[in-house]
Amino acid sequence: QTDRFTYDPGFTSTASCDSGLTFIDGDKGMLLHRGYPIDQLAEKSSFMEVSYLLLDGELPNKAQLDEFEYTINRHTMVHEQLKTLYNGFRRDAHPMAIMCGVVGALSAFYHDSTDINDPEQRRIASHRLIAKMPTLAAMAYKYSIGQPFLYPDNNLSYAGNFLRMTFGVPAEDYVVDPVIERAMDRIFILHADHEQNASTSTVRLAGSSGANPFACIAAGIACLWGPAHGGANEAALNMLREIGTVDRIPEYIARAKDKNDPFRLMGFGHRVYKNYDPRAKVMAQTATEVLDKLGVSDPVFDVARKLEEIALNDPYFIEKKLYPNVDFYSGIILSAIGFPTTMFTALFALARTVGWVAQWNEMISDPAQKIGRPRQLYTGPTQRDYVPVDKR
Ligand code: SDX
């Protein structure tokens, strides 16, 4: 029995649910997955281990991990018919538009064989989603550049398989760079789960009606796409590129503070963290490692570092408790690895799928759970009688 947190948030909680997966202390900048600090998991664990931890509550032993990885590998391929669906999209379709479509379409293949009241069928559906997201995301990228899809190679790691399906071509062997593979795996860990964020709450609300998990995850993908949420990683890199040079940072800091300007510093601020997002710290370290390994000196990274330094010493950001979040540095790494900005949120969705399915399982397995039904404070007109159109 692990120690139970009795955390008093200091406000009358409007908690939407109980959950034992992830604990965040926004004031301390603390993030735990089943009690394990995110920085320890990012440094010492693997995405497959963290996936097992989120789904089953404990870190796996070697035999359990081997079986889990074998099981995930058995679901990495997608139905050949699903490939036809990609051809219905324009080549320049945003990968998140494709992911919304093709993940929802998985329902058409597995809806009839997914009785959500059967724990084993819930487990299989969860494994299918975790396993197929890299294949579907890589296919979205390949489709956008007019290259052929590559089938999964289950001799590779989860991250290595994804890198090969994304950047490999049939004409030659693809060699997975271990530093890039480790960085990719760590990025997946950092995005795996994050309590009741908007997209996870969307998955829970959709799932509370009894909808099949594939449709629920498609709903989560749609919510994640927004620039205030998972779309911020793409927006953050675009912002850093628009700033371009360190001397233009003050102009953007001033815009971010101007209440009449809708501009926000993308990758900054958070609904819960009023301290440094612990994931951003690991992401910044990873950016340094990847850029050093690739021998890339990206001026955008210099802009990001200077922007962070200026903002963290600015009275407005200090008073509003605005710090870099998980999305501030991730785009720099992903761009250095070779991903276009349009793929960044698809990668976030790929990694967050394990958190979504773990939270969905936690909810569905609770016999007391009911359909979600948020209420409102009504602000419209009081009751009144109908007026015929010739009297209006
Ligand atoms: C993610 O919920 C999760 O856990 C999400 C996530 C996950 O893992 O699932 O962590 C992933 O979505 C991270 C957030 C990514 N989004 C961005 O980086 C977009 C830029 N950030 C913002 O738009 C904003 O910070 C939000 C949407 C994230 C939070 O907005 P809030 O709820 O308004 O934040 P707040 O209440 O703490 O804001 C306090 C003040 C406000 O001003 P006042 O109303 O007090 O005058 O700070 C301002 C905000 O307007 N503010 C910003 C700002 N973020 C907040 N001002 C300038 N730049 C910003 N980035």
Short mmCIF file of C-alpha atoms and ligand atoms in Angstrom, two decimals:
data_model
loop_
_atom_site.label_atom_id
_atom_site.label_comp_id
_atom_site.label_asym_id
_atom_site.label_seq_id
_atom_site.Cartn_x
_atom_site.Cartn_y
_atom_site.Cartn_z
CA GLN A 1 0.00 0.00 0.00
CA THR A 2 1.72 3.22 -1.10
CA ASP A 3 1.34 6.34 1.01
CA ARG A 4 -1.84 8.13 0.07
CA PHE A 5 -1.58 11.83 -0.60
CA THR A 6 -3.96 13.92 1.45
CA TYR A 7 -3.42 17.00 -0.65
CA ASP A 8 -5.55 20.01 0.27
CA PRO A 9 -5.67 22.16 -2.87
CA GLY A 10 -6.75 25.07 -0.69
CA PHE A 11 -9.99 25.52 -2.58
CA THR A 12 -13.40 23.84 -2.57
CA SER A 13 -12.56 21.13 -4.98
CA THR A 14 -14.59 20.95 -8.15
CA ALA A 15 -12.91 17.62 -8.82
CA SER A 16 -14.48 15.85 -11.78
CA CYS A 17 -13.40 12.39 -10.66
CA ASP A 18 -11.22 10.26 -8.40
CA SER A 19 -8.09 8.93 -10.05
CA GLY A 20 -4.98 7.13 -8.89
CA LEU A 21 -2.87 7.50 -12.01
CA THR A 22 -1.26 10.93 -11.89
CA PHE A 23 -0.71 13.47 -9.14
CA ILE A 24 0.20 17.08 -9.88
CA ASP A 25 1.17 19.70 -7.29
CA GLY A 26 1.03 22.86 -9.39
CA ASP A 27 2.58 25.08 -6.73
CA LYS A 28 5.58 22.79 -6.27
CA GLY A 29 5.91 21.84 -9.92
CA MET A 30 5.50 18.18 -8.97
CA LEU A 31 4.25 15.40 -11.30
CA LEU A 32 3.96 11.77 -10.16
CA HIS A 33 2.75 8.75 -12.13
CA ARG A 34 1.45 6.15 -9.66
CA GLY A 35 3.78 7.81 -7.11
CA TYR A 36 6.93 7.92 -9.26
CA PRO A 37 8.36 11.41 -10.07
CA ILE A 38 8.37 12.24 -13.77
CA ASP A 39 12.06 13.21 -13.81
CA GLN A 40 13.04 9.78 -12.45
CA LEU A 41 10.84 8.00 -14.98
CA ALA A 42 12.18 10.15 -17.84
CA GLU A 43 15.76 9.43 -16.84
CA LYS A 44 15.58 5.76 -15.80
CA SER A 45 12.46 4.17 -17.31
CA SER A 46 11.09 3.54 -20.81
CA PHE A 47 7.79 4.45 -22.46
CA MET A 48 6.76 0.79 -22.46
CA GLU A 49 7.51 0.53 -18.71
CA VAL A 50 5.60 3.77 -18.01
CA SER A 51 2.71 2.52 -20.15
CA TYR A 52 2.56 -0.68 -18.08
CA LEU A 53 2.77 1.40 -14.88
CA LEU A 54 -0.13 3.64 -15.93
CA LEU A 55 -2.27 0.70 -17.05
CA ASP A 56 -1.49 -1.74 -14.22
CA GLY A 57 -0.44 0.46 -11.30
CA GLU A 58 3.03 -1.00 -10.72
CA LEU A 59 6.33 -1.05 -12.60
CA PRO A 60 6.69 -4.42 -14.41
CA ASN A 61 9.35 -7.00 -13.65
CA LYS A 62 11.41 -8.25 -16.59
CA ALA A 63 9.03 -11.06 -17.52
CA GLN A 64 5.99 -8.78 -17.30
CA LEU A 65 7.72 -6.12 -19.41
CA ASP A 66 8.78 -8.64 -22.06
CA GLU A 67 5.22 -10.00 -22.28
CA PHE A 68 3.76 -6.48 -22.47
CA GLU A 69 6.13 -5.43 -25.25
CA TYR A 70 5.44 -8.68 -27.13
CA THR A 71 1.68 -8.05 -26.80
CA ILE A 72 1.96 -4.45 -27.98
CA ASN A 73 4.08 -5.58 -30.92
CA ARG A 74 1.35 -8.02 -31.96
CA HIS A 75 -0.99 -5.10 -32.58
CA THR A 76 1.26 -2.64 -34.47
CA MET A 77 -0.16 -3.40 -37.93
CA VAL A 78 -3.39 -1.81 -39.15
CA HIS A 79 -6.07 -3.35 -41.40
CA GLU A 80 -5.13 -2.99 -45.06
CA GLN A 81 -8.53 -1.41 -45.74
CA LEU A 82 -7.57 1.46 -43.41
CA LYS A 83 -4.85 2.44 -45.88
CA THR A 84 -7.60 3.25 -48.38
CA LEU A 85 -9.00 5.86 -45.99
CA TYR A 86 -5.78 7.87 -46.20
CA ASN A 87 -6.28 8.25 -49.95
CA GLY A 88 -9.46 10.18 -49.27
CA PHE A 89 -7.51 13.04 -47.70
CA ARG A 90 -5.80 15.88 -49.57
CA ARG A 91 -2.04 15.41 -49.48
CA ASP A 92 -1.71 18.66 -47.55
CA ALA A 93 -4.27 17.65 -44.90
CA HIS A 94 -3.05 18.45 -41.38
CA PRO A 95 -1.89 15.19 -39.73
CA MET A 96 -4.23 15.87 -36.80
CA ALA A 97 -7.18 16.01 -39.23
CA ILE A 98 -6.08 12.61 -40.52
CA MET A 99 -5.58 11.22 -37.00
CA CYS A 100 -9.05 12.33 -35.92
CA GLY A 101 -10.43 10.44 -38.92
CA VAL A 102 -8.41 7.25 -38.95
CA VAL A 103 -8.44 6.65 -35.18
CA GLY A 104 -12.21 7.09 -35.12
CA ALA A 105 -12.35 4.70 -38.09
CA LEU A 106 -10.73 1.98 -35.97
CA SER A 107 -14.22 1.72 -34.43
CA ALA A 108 -15.42 0.29 -37.73
CA PHE A 109 -12.94 -2.57 -37.42
CA TYR A 110 -13.15 -3.32 -33.70
CA HIS A 111 -16.46 -1.93 -32.41
CA ASP A 112 -18.23 -5.30 -32.62
CA SER A 113 -15.46 -7.12 -30.80
CA THR A 114 -15.06 -4.63 -27.96
CA ASP A 115 -17.47 -5.27 -25.13
CA ILE A 116 -16.35 -2.54 -22.73
CA ASN A 117 -17.85 -4.43 -19.83
CA ASP A 118 -15.36 -7.24 -20.36
CA PRO A 119 -12.02 -6.34 -18.71
CA GLU A 120 -10.08 -8.56 -21.13
CA GLN A 121 -11.67 -6.93 -24.18
CA ARG A 122 -10.97 -3.49 -22.66
CA ARG A 123 -7.36 -4.54 -22.25
CA ILE A 124 -7.08 -5.72 -25.85
CA ALA A 125 -8.63 -2.47 -27.11
CA SER A 126 -6.13 -0.51 -25.00
CA HIS A 127 -3.22 -2.49 -26.41
CA ARG A 128 -4.52 -2.00 -29.96
CA LEU A 129 -4.68 1.77 -29.50
CA ILE A 130 -1.23 2.08 -27.89
CA ALA A 131 0.28 -0.14 -30.57
CA LYS A 132 -1.38 1.37 -33.63
CA MET A 133 -0.95 5.08 -32.92
CA PRO A 134 2.72 5.14 -34.07
CA THR A 135 1.77 3.26 -37.26
CA LEU A 136 -1.13 5.63 -38.00
CA ALA A 137 0.91 8.76 -37.21
CA ALA A 138 3.82 7.61 -39.39
CA MET A 139 1.35 6.83 -42.19
CA ALA A 140 -0.09 10.35 -41.91
CA TYR A 141 3.41 11.78 -42.38
CA LYS A 142 4.27 9.44 -45.27
CA TYR A 143 0.99 10.28 -46.98
CA SER A 144 1.70 14.01 -46.69
CA ILE A 145 5.07 13.65 -48.46
CA GLY A 146 3.93 11.14 -51.07
CA GLN A 147 6.14 8.32 -49.86
CA PRO A 148 5.00 4.70 -49.43
CA PHE A 149 3.89 3.46 -46.03
CA LEU A 150 6.36 1.20 -44.20
CA TYR A 151 5.06 -1.74 -42.20
CA PRO A 152 6.12 -1.99 -38.55
CA ASP A 153 9.33 -3.88 -37.74
CA ASN A 154 8.72 -5.55 -34.42
CA ASN A 155 12.40 -6.22 -33.90
CA LEU A 156 12.72 -2.53 -33.06
CA SER A 157 11.75 -0.69 -29.87
CA TYR A 158 8.48 1.24 -29.71
CA ALA A 159 10.29 4.51 -30.47
CA GLY A 160 12.66 2.90 -32.98
CA ASN A 161 9.75 1.33 -34.86
CA PHE A 162 8.06 4.72 -35.08
CA LEU A 163 11.23 6.48 -36.28
CA ARG A 164 11.77 3.87 -38.98
CA MET A 165 8.13 3.96 -40.18
CA THR A 166 8.40 7.75 -40.33
CA PHE A 167 11.84 8.34 -41.83
CA GLY A 168 12.71 5.00 -43.44
CA VAL A 169 12.17 4.20 -47.14
CA PRO A 170 11.85 0.80 -48.89
CA ALA A 171 14.91 1.58 -51.00
CA GLU A 172 17.37 1.30 -48.14
CA ASP A 173 17.86 0.06 -44.60
CA TYR A 174 17.03 2.50 -41.82
CA VAL A 175 19.49 2.61 -38.92
CA VAL A 176 17.96 3.83 -35.66
CA ASP A 177 20.24 6.37 -33.94
CA PRO A 178 20.26 5.34 -30.25
CA VAL A 179 20.49 8.95 -29.02
CA ILE A 180 17.49 9.98 -31.13
CA GLU A 181 15.64 6.79 -30.14
CA ARG A 182 16.23 7.57 -26.44
CA ALA A 183 15.13 11.18 -26.91
CA MET A 184 11.96 10.04 -28.73
CA ASP A 185 11.16 7.53 -25.98
CA ARG A 186 11.72 10.20 -23.31
CA ILE A 187 9.43 12.63 -25.16
CA PHE A 188 6.74 9.94 -25.19
CA ILE A 189 7.19 9.45 -21.41
CA LEU A 190 6.86 13.20 -20.79
CA HIS A 191 3.54 13.30 -22.67
CA ALA A 192 2.05 10.02 -21.40
CA ASP A 193 -0.51 11.32 -18.91
CA HIS A 194 -1.32 14.51 -17.09
CA GLU A 195 -4.30 14.16 -14.74
CA GLN A 196 -7.62 15.64 -15.91
CA ASN A 197 -6.42 17.92 -18.72
CA ALA A 198 -8.92 18.99 -21.36
CA SER A 199 -8.39 16.07 -23.76
CA THR A 200 -8.36 13.44 -21.00
CA SER A 201 -11.57 14.90 -19.60
CA THR A 202 -13.00 14.71 -23.13
CA VAL A 203 -12.10 11.02 -23.34
CA ARG A 204 -13.66 10.38 -19.94
CA LEU A 205 -16.86 12.25 -20.80
CA ALA A 206 -17.19 10.44 -24.13
CA GLY A 207 -16.44 7.11 -22.47
CA SER A 208 -18.98 7.71 -19.68
CA SER A 209 -21.77 7.23 -22.24
CA GLY A 210 -20.46 3.75 -23.07
CA ALA A 211 -19.01 4.80 -26.42
CA ASN A 212 -16.32 2.48 -27.75
CA PRO A 213 -12.74 3.40 -26.79
CA PHE A 214 -11.62 4.09 -30.39
CA ALA A 215 -14.30 6.79 -30.79
CA CYS A 216 -13.40 8.18 -27.34
CA ILE A 217 -9.73 8.48 -28.24
CA ALA A 218 -10.68 10.21 -31.50
CA ALA A 219 -12.60 12.74 -29.38
CA GLY A 220 -9.50 13.25 -27.23
CA ILE A 221 -7.40 13.82 -30.34
CA ALA A 222 -9.82 16.49 -31.54
CA CYS A 223 -9.61 18.33 -28.20
CA LEU A 224 -5.83 18.02 -27.98
CA TRP A 225 -5.45 19.75 -31.37
CA GLY A 226 -6.37 23.17 -29.96
CA PRO A 227 -3.46 25.68 -29.67
CA ALA A 228 -4.30 26.28 -26.00
CA HIS A 229 -3.64 22.57 -25.37
CA GLY A 230 -1.63 20.06 -27.39
CA GLY A 231 -1.48 22.32 -30.43
CA ALA A 232 0.79 24.62 -28.42
CA ASN A 233 3.94 22.67 -29.35
CA GLU A 234 3.42 23.51 -33.03
CA ALA A 235 2.41 27.09 -32.16
CA ALA A 236 5.42 27.53 -29.84
CA LEU A 237 7.99 26.66 -32.49
CA ASN A 238 6.19 28.82 -35.07
CA MET A 239 6.27 31.68 -32.53
CA LEU A 240 10.00 31.19 -31.81
CA ARG A 241 10.72 31.16 -35.54
CA GLU A 242 8.64 34.33 -36.00
CA ILE A 243 10.61 36.06 -33.22
CA GLY A 244 13.71 34.89 -35.09
CA THR A 245 16.39 36.75 -33.16
CA VAL A 246 17.07 37.56 -29.51
CA ASP A 247 16.75 41.33 -30.09
CA ARG A 248 13.07 40.91 -31.05
CA ILE A 249 12.12 39.14 -27.77
CA PRO A 250 11.16 42.37 -25.88
CA GLU A 251 8.58 43.16 -28.59
CA TYR A 252 6.85 39.82 -28.01
CA ILE A 253 7.11 40.02 -24.23
CA ALA A 254 5.35 43.38 -24.44
CA ARG A 255 2.62 41.91 -26.67
CA ALA A 256 2.12 39.00 -24.23
CA LYS A 257 1.54 41.53 -21.41
CA ASP A 258 -0.80 43.75 -23.44
CA LYS A 259 -4.37 42.91 -22.46
CA ASN A 260 -5.60 44.39 -25.72
CA ASP A 261 -3.41 42.00 -27.69
CA PRO A 262 -4.72 38.40 -27.96
CA PHE A 263 -1.12 37.18 -28.39
CA ARG A 264 0.04 34.66 -25.80
CA LEU A 265 3.54 33.31 -25.34
CA MET A 266 3.00 29.78 -26.66
CA GLY A 267 4.55 27.08 -24.49
CA PHE A 268 4.19 29.36 -21.45
CA GLY A 269 1.66 29.26 -18.64
CA HIS A 270 -0.54 26.46 -17.38
CA ARG A 271 -3.94 25.94 -15.78
CA VAL A 272 -2.36 23.98 -12.91
CA TYR A 273 1.39 24.63 -12.77
CA LYS A 274 2.15 27.91 -11.01
CA ASN A 275 5.77 26.81 -10.93
CA TYR A 276 8.11 25.34 -13.50
CA ASP A 277 6.51 22.42 -15.39
CA PRO A 278 8.84 19.53 -14.43
CA ARG A 279 8.48 18.14 -17.93
CA ALA A 280 9.83 21.37 -19.45
CA LYS A 281 13.07 20.98 -17.45
CA VAL A 282 13.65 17.48 -18.85
CA MET A 283 12.66 18.67 -22.33
CA ALA A 284 15.23 21.50 -22.21
CA GLN A 285 17.98 19.03 -21.17
CA THR A 286 16.93 16.67 -23.96
CA ALA A 287 17.04 19.51 -26.50
CA THR A 288 20.66 20.19 -25.55
CA GLU A 289 21.53 16.47 -25.86
CA VAL A 290 19.86 16.05 -29.28
CA LEU A 291 21.25 19.27 -30.77
CA ASP A 292 24.75 18.35 -29.52
CA LYS A 293 24.44 14.82 -30.92
CA LEU A 294 23.22 16.09 -34.28
CA GLY A 295 25.79 18.89 -34.29
CA VAL A 296 22.94 21.33 -34.85
CA SER A 297 23.15 24.86 -33.47
CA ASP A 298 19.57 25.97 -33.91
CA PRO A 299 19.26 29.76 -33.42
CA VAL A 300 15.65 29.13 -32.35
CA PHE A 301 16.97 27.27 -29.29
CA ASP A 302 19.03 30.33 -28.39
CA VAL A 303 15.90 32.48 -28.76
CA ALA A 304 13.95 30.04 -26.55
CA ARG A 305 16.62 30.05 -23.85
CA LYS A 306 16.84 33.88 -23.84
CA LEU A 307 13.05 34.26 -23.92
CA GLU A 308 12.76 31.98 -20.90
CA GLU A 309 15.45 33.93 -19.04
CA ILE A 310 13.80 37.30 -19.75
CA ALA A 311 10.26 36.12 -18.98
CA LEU A 312 11.25 34.43 -15.71
CA ASN A 313 12.73 37.71 -14.52
CA ASP A 314 9.82 39.87 -15.70
CA PRO A 315 7.52 41.17 -12.91
CA TYR A 316 4.39 40.43 -14.99
CA PHE A 317 5.30 36.75 -15.51
CA ILE A 318 6.45 36.44 -11.92
CA GLU A 319 3.18 37.91 -10.63
CA LYS A 320 1.06 35.73 -12.98
CA LYS A 321 3.26 32.70 -12.15
CA LEU A 322 3.90 31.93 -15.81
CA TYR A 323 6.62 29.38 -16.57
CA PRO A 324 7.58 27.29 -19.60
CA ASN A 325 5.39 24.22 -19.99
CA VAL A 326 5.89 20.89 -21.74
CA ASP A 327 5.31 22.49 -25.14
CA PHE A 328 7.98 25.18 -24.98
CA TYR A 329 11.06 23.14 -25.94
CA SER A 330 9.57 19.99 -27.46
CA GLY A 331 9.26 21.48 -30.94
CA ILE A 332 12.96 22.33 -31.05
CA ILE A 333 13.84 18.68 -30.49
CA LEU A 334 11.23 17.33 -32.89
CA SER A 335 12.29 19.76 -35.60
CA ALA A 336 15.96 18.79 -35.13
CA ILE A 337 15.00 15.11 -35.50
CA GLY A 338 13.28 15.96 -38.78
CA PHE A 339 9.56 16.26 -38.02
CA PRO A 340 7.59 19.10 -39.66
CA THR A 341 5.73 21.31 -37.15
CA THR A 342 2.43 19.86 -38.37
CA MET A 343 3.42 16.47 -36.90
CA PHE A 344 4.17 17.76 -33.40
CA THR A 345 0.64 17.45 -31.99
CA ALA A 346 0.20 14.06 -33.66
CA LEU A 347 3.22 12.92 -31.63
CA PHE A 348 1.66 14.36 -28.49
CA ALA A 349 -1.53 12.38 -29.26
CA LEU A 350 0.52 9.23 -29.94
CA ALA A 351 2.13 9.43 -26.50
CA ARG A 352 -0.97 10.64 -24.63
CA THR A 353 -2.98 7.65 -25.88
CA VAL A 354 -1.67 5.49 -23.04
CA GLY A 355 -2.88 8.07 -20.51
CA TRP A 356 -6.23 8.37 -22.22
CA VAL A 357 -6.81 4.61 -22.30
CA ALA A 358 -5.55 4.16 -18.73
CA GLN A 359 -7.93 6.87 -17.48
CA TRP A 360 -10.76 5.42 -19.58
CA ASN A 361 -10.14 1.94 -18.11
CA GLU A 362 -10.02 3.38 -14.59
CA MET A 363 -13.39 5.04 -15.15
CA ILE A 364 -15.16 2.13 -16.90
CA SER A 365 -13.95 -0.39 -14.33
CA ASP A 366 -15.58 1.64 -11.54
CA PRO A 367 -19.00 0.02 -11.02
CA ALA A 368 -20.29 3.28 -9.53
CA GLN A 369 -19.46 5.38 -12.58
CA LYS A 370 -22.37 7.15 -14.30
CA ILE A 371 -22.68 9.11 -17.52
CA GLY A 372 -21.06 12.53 -17.22
CA ARG A 373 -23.58 15.35 -17.16
CA PRO A 374 -22.05 18.80 -16.41
CA ARG A 375 -24.65 21.42 -15.33
CA GLN A 376 -24.67 25.19 -16.02
CA LEU A 377 -25.59 28.55 -14.52
CA TYR A 378 -28.49 29.69 -16.78
CA THR A 379 -28.06 33.29 -17.98
CA GLY A 380 -30.74 33.45 -20.71
CA PRO A 381 -34.25 35.06 -20.69
CA THR A 382 -36.87 34.04 -18.12
CA GLN A 383 -39.94 32.16 -19.41
CA ARG A 384 -42.00 34.04 -22.04
CA ASP A 385 -44.83 33.22 -24.52
CA TYR A 386 -44.49 32.66 -28.28
CA VAL A 387 -45.13 35.71 -30.53
CA PRO A 388 -46.46 35.07 -34.08
CA VAL A 389 -44.14 36.27 -36.85
CA ASP A 390 -46.55 39.06 -37.97
CA LYS A 391 -46.46 40.48 -34.43
CA ARG A 392 -42.66 40.67 -34.09
C1 SDX B 1 -0.92 21.74 -22.26
O1 SDX B 1 -4.02 20.84 -18.58
C2 SDX B 1 -2.95 20.21 -18.88
O2 SDX B 1 -2.40 19.49 -18.09
C3 SDX B 1 -2.46 20.48 -20.30
C4 SDX B 1 -1.10 19.87 -20.62
C5 SDX B 1 -1.14 18.35 -20.66
O3 SDX B 1 -0.10 17.71 -20.48
O4 SDX B 1 -2.24 17.81 -20.97
O5 SDX B 1 -0.14 20.27 -19.66
C6 SDX B 1 -0.63 20.30 -21.99
O6 SDX B 1 -1.94 22.04 -22.80
C7 SDX B 1 0.07 22.78 -21.78
C8 SDX B 1 -0.42 24.24 -22.10
C9 SDX B 1 -0.11 24.51 -23.56
N1 SDX B 1 -0.69 25.79 -23.99
C10 SDX B 1 0.10 26.86 -24.22
O7 SDX B 1 1.31 26.88 -24.02
C11 SDX B 1 -0.64 28.05 -24.81
C12 SDX B 1 -0.15 29.34 -24.13
N2 SDX B 1 -0.61 29.28 -22.75
C13 SDX B 1 -1.88 29.80 -22.49
O8 SDX B 1 -2.78 30.07 -23.47
C14 SDX B 1 -2.34 29.65 -21.06
O9 SDX B 1 -1.27 29.71 -20.23
C15 SDX B 1 -3.15 28.44 -20.74
C16 SDX B 1 -4.29 28.26 -21.70
C17 SDX B 1 -2.30 27.22 -20.76
C18 SDX B 1 -3.70 28.67 -19.37
O10 SDX B 1 -4.48 29.87 -19.48
P1 SDX B 1 -5.16 30.48 -18.19
O11 SDX B 1 -6.06 29.48 -17.59
O12 SDX B 1 -5.72 31.83 -18.52
O13 SDX B 1 -3.90 30.65 -17.25
P2 SDX B 1 -3.90 31.45 -15.93
O14 SDX B 1 -5.26 31.51 -15.32
O15 SDX B 1 -2.78 30.88 -15.10
O16 SDX B 1 -3.49 32.92 -16.43
C19 SDX B 1 -3.12 33.85 -15.45
C20 SDX B 1 -2.91 35.14 -16.21
C21 SDX B 1 -4.08 35.52 -17.09
O17 SDX B 1 -4.12 36.94 -17.14
P3 SDX B 1 -5.23 37.70 -16.20
O18 SDX B 1 -6.58 37.19 -16.63
O19 SDX B 1 -4.88 37.34 -14.77
O20 SDX B 1 -5.01 39.19 -16.53
O21 SDX B 1 -1.78 35.00 -17.08
C22 SDX B 1 -2.20 35.24 -18.42
C23 SDX B 1 -3.69 35.04 -18.48
O22 SDX B 1 -4.25 35.86 -19.49
N3 SDX B 1 -1.50 34.25 -19.25
C24 SDX B 1 -0.62 34.55 -20.20
C25 SDX B 1 -0.17 33.32 -20.71
N4 SDX B 1 -0.79 32.33 -20.05
C26 SDX B 1 -1.61 32.91 -19.16
N5 SDX B 1 -0.18 35.71 -20.69
C27 SDX B 1 0.72 35.66 -21.70
N6 SDX B 1 1.22 34.50 -22.25
C28 SDX B 1 0.77 33.32 -21.77
N7 SDX B 1 1.25 32.17 -22.29
#
